[in-house]
Amino acid sequence: MDSTPGASPPFVHFIRVGWGDCDPARIAFTGRLAAFALEAIDAWWEHVIGADWYRMNIDRGVGTPFVHMTMDFRSPVTPRHRLACEVALLRLGASSVRLGVRGRQEGKLCFAGEFVQALLRAPDYAKFEIPEDVLAKLRSAVVAAEPSLDGREEPGRDGRRP
Amino acid sequence: MDSTPGASPPFVHFIRVGWGDCDPARIAFTGRLAAFALEAIDAWWEHVIGADWYRMNIDRGVGTPFVHMTMDFRSPVTPRHRLACEVALLRLGASSVRLGVRGRQEGKLCFAGEFVQALLRAPDYAKFEIPEDVLAKLRSAVVAAEPSLDGREEPGRDGRRP
Amino acid sequence: MDSTPGASPPFVHFIRVGWGDCDPARIAFTGRLAAFALEAIDAWWEHVIGADWYRMNIDRGVGTPFVHMTMDFRSPVTPRHRLACEVALLRLGASSVRLGVRGRQEGKLCFAGEFVQALLRAPDYAKFEIPEDVLAKLRSAVVAAEPSLDGREEPGRDGRRP
Amino acid sequence: MDSTPGASPPFVHFIRVGWGDCDPARIAFTGRLAAFALEAIDAWWEHVIGADWYRMNIDRGVGTPFVHMTMDFRSPVTPRHRLACEVALLRLGASSVRLGVRGRQEGKLCFAGEFVQALLRAPDYAKFEIPEDVLAKLRSAVVAAEPSLDGREEPGRDGRRP
């Protein structure tokens, strides 16, 4: 995904898909796929930035509400394999982040999505300056430009690594 | 939403938002908002087309997997009011439907989304001809063109009422 | 359920069961049945006591954590019918309530459960005196003794109406 | 849990608890705790018996509907630690299993529950003979008698190891 010299490998969060996640079509329900992608992003915050949404909101005073999500579903997800969710920070704005999530089973792309979170002061969700240490970690986590889902170049570049 | 003479009023599905739907920010969790929109679409099938996904898949042999979803979150959803989800069939393709969902509390827009479902033969999800009676109901349920979320005109028009 | 002269009719909360609640066995997943029963209890607080858990915790400072639940599953729940959940306050203790929930579809008993909630000061969950107006409403909501699920008499009687 | 010479160590399933699992009290919602325990049992089937519910139902024709669950909630579950769910087969009946689940964070018991699953022919849920290889694995997985949650001895002993 990122061949820049010195770039970190992509973050991958593995999810156990179970019987209770599946609908009568014997595949994971669409609502569960959205929840899986969100869980993967929460895990990305924990592992890459150092605090999951719970700690970020409660301990650090950084609120992280979603303002947008889009998902394309390409192939069914089933309990027969673990679901590998690759998460990447695509764009860092002044008060938001755009993250990409790609879910794969056995290497096959099952879904791809993009999610935008506002970064606001918690718990009142007022505009604020992102704490400097969080900002620094976010900056270094932005991946190099990649083609977006439909082939267009991502428009925004603020906060990207050179 | 639709001022065409003789047009049906929009379908609205009401959802009780509860404690268990909320996260520590005291608002409904993003994953629950996606589930609410999906529930509203399932209810739309039941009330407008005459069979929910369960009956459509199991009784009628019409599979309804999602291929796309996009949601914009505008205002928090809380248990203080019922959530009114307006669902409209925006486009009817040869083997898919595009539905719009707008969630409101006390009249205020909380989220707006668009969802695309493929219509395939169940349970094997092969391409097929949509049963004529289902197709007829879908045709008469398509709403007149409306501006899409970001102001662009919807590109596809197949299946629209004149 | 209660033939005492002047007794209120039982509270019934209706739930729409959908495709997303069902598992590959084409019936509502066990985890969803537990969630349904909890939703019914939340609705009972709202309609019978005057504030749901959200308002009780946040507006009134009354925390309501569960300390026990037991459920017997008698018959499958499907999307073919609405689920009628009858909720009754079986016992009012000094700092807890025991509620019974019976879920029925088309009159047939699908599940029966008992749930115990502690009543503590929110948000710190310290022991406290239940606010008098809440206590009064709880007292008047306790149903007359009924045989418990397995035919034994309920042991505790504190707070019961004569 | 089982000091019989040669006994297997207890099976433990680890769960990542996240923001979306928590309610406004900042702890995992009761309904999610029930779902966690069920997920742990599904994982137990996969790791100890060799097939999770999905494979057991779909590939092996063994239906596994729950007929009973009981849970005691002892201490709040939060995202600050992984949730370790210990699962043990407490009793093997002619057409059912009773499993115990204990959820711990940092060694502290958060909840303990018992769950009974019927074992029936899938997908029609008729009574049948449990396939011999499944039965053999279940027999060898039964743990030695342990005091039940409330100190009473488990009544049934059919299928227990000597």
XYZ file of C-alpha atoms in Angstrom, chain B residues 22-135:
114
model
C -25.681 5.020 23.197
C -21.962 5.243 23.782
C -20.065 7.040 26.553
C -20.528 10.329 24.670
C -24.225 9.900 25.585
C -25.304 9.770 21.954
C -26.246 6.861 19.710
C -23.126 5.023 18.534
C -22.251 5.377 14.836
C -22.643 1.651 14.326
C -26.169 1.830 15.701
C -27.024 4.682 13.330
C -26.055 2.451 10.404
C -28.197 -0.330 11.885
C -31.119 2.089 12.329
C -30.955 3.139 8.673
C -30.864 -0.508 7.596
C -33.846 -1.321 9.829
C -35.747 1.564 8.249
C -35.048 0.182 4.767
C -36.190 -3.294 5.851
C -39.405 -1.695 7.141
C -39.769 0.174 3.839
C -39.708 -3.139 1.947
C -42.326 -4.529 4.301
C -44.715 -1.612 4.117
C -44.184 -0.336 0.581
C -43.324 -3.466 -1.401
C -45.268 -5.917 0.729
C -42.490 -8.148 2.023
C -39.517 -7.423 4.271
C -36.067 -8.852 3.493
C -36.880 -12.018 5.440
C -39.980 -12.800 3.392
C -38.417 -11.492 0.175
C -35.409 -13.802 0.572
C -37.088 -16.865 2.056
C -40.605 -16.773 0.623
C -40.032 -15.025 -2.703
C -36.504 -16.081 -3.608
C -35.327 -12.488 -4.019
C -31.896 -11.882 -2.475
C -31.195 -8.305 -1.401
C -27.477 -7.922 -0.519
C -26.075 -4.432 -0.052
C -23.321 -3.324 -2.387
C -22.922 0.248 -1.164
C -23.770 2.555 1.684
C -22.866 6.134 2.446
C -23.951 8.177 5.428
C -23.421 11.751 6.534
C -23.901 12.414 10.221
C -25.173 15.899 10.912
C -26.507 15.988 14.457
C -26.350 13.579 17.408
C -29.157 11.074 18.009
C -30.245 10.551 21.615
C -32.947 8.626 23.485
C -34.785 11.876 24.252
C -36.896 11.658 21.094
C -38.099 9.046 18.672
C -35.990 8.798 15.527
C -38.041 9.327 12.368
C -36.389 7.648 9.387
C -37.737 8.719 6.009
C -36.980 6.195 3.294
C -37.337 6.813 -0.434
C -36.553 4.703 -3.477
C -34.293 7.018 -5.462
C -33.442 4.797 -8.399
C -34.475 1.441 -9.795
C -31.872 -0.271 -11.928
C -32.059 -3.525 -13.851
C -30.797 -5.479 -10.862
C -30.462 -2.990 -8.045
C -32.207 -0.297 -6.056
C -30.829 2.890 -4.577
C -32.589 4.085 -1.436
C -32.239 7.292 0.485
C -32.688 7.469 4.244
C -32.974 10.641 6.285
C -33.081 10.339 10.062
C -34.644 13.157 12.047
C -35.334 13.894 15.691
C -37.816 16.652 16.497
C -37.669 17.664 12.833
C -33.903 18.187 12.890
C -31.881 16.230 10.327
C -29.533 13.885 12.197
C -28.190 11.826 9.303
C -28.734 11.269 5.611
C -27.581 8.281 3.645
C -27.841 6.400 0.414
C -27.854 2.648 0.128
C -27.656 0.367 -2.894
C -29.004 -3.158 -2.782
C -28.454 -5.715 -5.524
C -31.503 -7.784 -6.396
C -30.428 -11.337 -7.073
C -31.887 -14.807 -6.972
C -31.897 -16.242 -3.433
C -30.251 -18.164 -1.976
C -27.523 -18.510 -4.609
C -27.307 -14.789 -5.494
C -27.299 -15.440 -9.239
C -28.478 -12.779 -11.675
C -32.138 -13.186 -12.531
C -35.239 -11.355 -13.634
C -36.929 -9.599 -10.757
C -40.403 -11.137 -10.325
C -42.905 -8.996 -12.224
C -45.127 -8.167 -9.261
C -42.137 -7.024 -7.204
C -40.863 -4.995 -10.145
